[in-house]
Amino acid sequence: MLLAPEQFFGFLAAAMLITVSPGPDNLMVLGIGISRGRKRGMVFGLGCALGCLSHTVLAAVGISALIAASPIAFTALKVGGGLYLVWLGIQALRSSGGARVADGRAADESLRKLFAKGLFANAINPKVVLFFLAFLPQFVVTAHGAVGWQTAQLGLVFTAQAAVLFGLLGYFSGAVGQWLNRRPRAGLWLDRIAGTIFVGLGVRLIVAR
């Protein structure tokens, strides 16, 4: 069973807004693209995006196991995830903005090494693991069944949109990086938008019955 249209598009919109909000991954993609060329920026971004696949597998297996073991445990995960998202949202809303893209020259690396660097940096990041476990279940509809398959599809959608957006960031890194550096308040407002999404999703899960 595929995701319902409203489930798919709601998740895609939230995922895209979160992905473009200034953070370590996309700022690094921009920095590498600016200092070492758009091809290297795109390759590093692709590695970062594909690193999400490992988190998708963990989330799909872990959430399915919770459902099988105890619906109460799954509810606890969703409420705990809601609280975590609210905390992330508050942090983003309190951010002072001013995100800047570093353009310093680093030692040259091969495309393969850059891809591996992005892949493993994302795959072993415990914060991303927590984010996936908190974020994906918010869009799982248990009444539709096949919770693990729903979670896997959501993770694949997140990975695909991240690959596209990071690729575009790498390709247009020069123009985007200069624009962001000239307009530090743009990063501030992107943080505000992402923070509002996090808080809204978290509160919805905490109060839902």
XYZ file of C-alpha atoms in Angstrom:
209
model
C 0.000 0.000 0.000
C 1.292 3.422 -0.971
C 1.030 6.558 1.143
C -2.262 8.433 0.908
C -1.983 11.659 -1.171
C -2.606 13.957 1.808
C -0.099 11.951 3.849
C 2.523 12.167 1.087
C 2.158 15.861 0.265
C 1.878 16.945 3.901
C 5.062 15.095 4.762
C 6.873 16.324 1.625
C 6.086 19.975 2.378
C 7.305 19.686 5.977
C 10.427 17.756 4.937
C 11.385 20.321 2.284
C 11.014 23.277 4.646
C 13.115 21.506 7.256
C 15.779 20.548 4.697
C 16.265 24.101 3.390
C 16.459 25.629 6.868
C 20.096 26.554 7.611
C 21.849 23.659 9.317
C 25.234 21.916 9.360
C 24.533 19.709 6.316
C 23.240 22.268 3.837
C 25.691 24.956 4.949
C 28.518 22.472 4.403
C 27.148 21.643 0.945
C 27.115 25.346 0.099
C 30.605 25.895 1.545
C 32.122 23.009 -0.433
C 30.335 24.122 -3.593
C 31.637 27.670 -3.217
C 35.229 26.796 -2.376
C 35.760 23.652 -4.457
C 33.242 23.712 -7.266
C 29.631 22.807 -7.810
C 30.375 19.180 -8.724
C 32.001 18.523 -5.346
C 29.199 20.319 -3.545
C 26.606 18.156 -5.317
C 28.503 14.916 -4.576
C 28.875 15.778 -0.879
C 25.167 16.681 -0.716
C 24.212 13.373 -2.316
C 26.255 11.537 0.305
C 24.511 13.442 3.103
C 21.097 12.636 1.642
C 21.766 8.922 1.150
C 23.025 8.694 4.715
C 19.337 9.035 5.669
C 18.685 5.533 4.315
C 20.296 3.909 7.350
C 18.028 5.945 9.631
C 15.035 4.937 7.526
C 15.807 1.244 8.052
C 16.286 1.712 11.804
C 13.058 3.690 12.117
C 11.012 1.241 10.031
C 12.263 -1.813 11.929
C 12.143 -0.172 15.347
C 8.662 1.285 14.969
C 7.283 -1.978 13.581
C 8.767 -3.841 16.543
C 7.130 -1.406 18.961
C 3.748 -1.849 17.289
C 4.081 -5.633 17.503
C 5.221 -5.531 21.115
C 2.918 -2.883 22.514
C 0.662 -0.185 21.032
C 1.172 1.662 24.316
C 4.932 1.759 23.687
C 4.295 3.173 20.205
C 2.049 5.847 21.714
C 4.789 6.662 24.203
C 7.266 6.992 21.326
C 4.949 9.385 19.504
C 4.381 11.529 22.597
C 8.101 11.502 23.403
C 8.816 12.378 19.790
C 6.280 15.184 20.016
C 8.062 16.637 23.031
C 11.393 16.345 21.215
C 9.993 18.164 18.162
C 8.594 20.923 20.381
C 12.044 21.302 21.953
C 13.670 21.501 18.503
C 11.069 24.036 17.447
C 11.680 26.240 20.476
C 15.423 26.120 19.802
C 14.819 27.213 16.200
C 12.403 29.970 17.241
C 14.940 31.280 19.750
C 17.750 31.232 17.175
C 19.381 34.574 16.484
C 19.868 33.630 12.837
C 22.851 35.055 11.061
C 23.873 31.734 9.488
C 26.848 32.262 7.195
C 28.389 30.045 4.565
C 32.113 29.421 5.006
C 34.101 29.853 1.819
C 37.548 28.917 3.074
C 39.674 26.707 0.836
C 40.345 23.230 2.161
C 42.662 20.516 0.976
C 41.403 18.959 -2.256
C 39.560 15.652 -1.938
C 38.367 13.197 -4.537
C 34.683 12.949 -5.390
C 34.598 9.479 -3.845
C 36.037 10.725 -0.557
C 33.620 13.643 -0.429
C 30.672 11.343 -1.081
C 31.818 8.963 1.668
C 32.392 11.880 4.029
C 28.815 13.110 3.574
C 27.373 9.589 3.738
C 29.074 8.533 6.959
C 28.775 11.910 8.685
C 25.009 11.682 8.314
C 24.660 7.929 8.861
C 26.448 7.912 12.241
C 24.944 11.171 13.552
C 22.888 10.267 16.668
C 20.916 13.508 16.377
C 19.632 12.428 12.973
C 18.629 9.050 14.418
C 16.594 10.815 17.106
C 15.077 13.156 14.536
C 13.909 10.300 12.319
C 12.436 8.397 15.267
C 10.574 11.555 16.323
C 9.588 12.935 12.917
C 8.525 9.954 10.788
C 5.933 8.481 13.194
C 4.044 11.784 13.145
C 2.941 10.959 9.593
C 2.250 7.252 10.108
C -1.465 6.365 10.041
C -1.767 3.202 12.095
C -5.317 2.598 10.837
C -3.883 2.043 7.344
C -1.764 -0.862 8.600
C 1.712 -1.835 7.345
C 3.353 0.662 9.707
C 6.880 -0.436 8.815
C 6.192 -0.019 5.107
C 4.648 3.420 5.684
C 7.720 4.453 7.689
C 10.052 3.155 4.986
C 8.184 5.121 2.312
C 8.348 8.304 4.391
C 12.079 7.809 4.882
C 12.571 7.270 1.146
C 10.590 10.431 0.379
C 12.731 12.378 2.848
C 15.923 10.966 1.319
C 14.793 11.732 -2.243
C 13.820 15.327 -1.564
C 17.036 15.890 0.393
C 19.062 14.529 -2.537
C 17.298 16.879 -4.956
C 17.547 19.950 -2.725
C 21.151 19.304 -1.706
C 22.010 18.729 -5.371
C 20.447 22.073 -6.292
C 22.255 23.757 -3.397
C 25.556 22.336 -4.630
C 24.865 23.343 -8.230
C 23.812 26.907 -7.368
C 26.125 27.134 -4.366
C 27.869 30.328 -5.443
C 24.691 32.352 -5.953
C 22.833 30.875 -2.957
C 25.799 31.244 -0.617
C 26.362 34.888 -1.560
C 22.655 35.640 -1.231
C 22.491 34.033 2.217
C 25.631 35.796 3.415
C 24.268 39.152 2.269
C 20.919 38.499 3.948
C 21.513 36.964 7.385
C 17.876 37.594 8.313
C 16.829 35.120 5.613
C 18.324 32.348 7.715
C 16.503 33.737 10.737
C 13.117 33.530 9.010
C 13.802 30.049 7.686
C 14.540 29.023 11.266
C 11.266 30.604 12.372
C 9.309 28.662 9.754
C 10.981 25.357 10.614
C 10.522 26.018 14.335
C 6.817 26.676 13.870
C 6.455 23.400 11.943
C 8.279 21.458 14.666
C 6.190 22.941 17.468
C 2.943 22.417 15.553
C 3.707 18.765 14.803
C 4.857 18.135 18.352
C 1.807 19.712 19.989
C -0.526 17.839 17.634
C 0.958 14.535 18.747
C 0.993 15.380 22.430
C -2.699 16.350 22.523
C -3.947 13.715 20.068
C -5.965 10.831 21.401
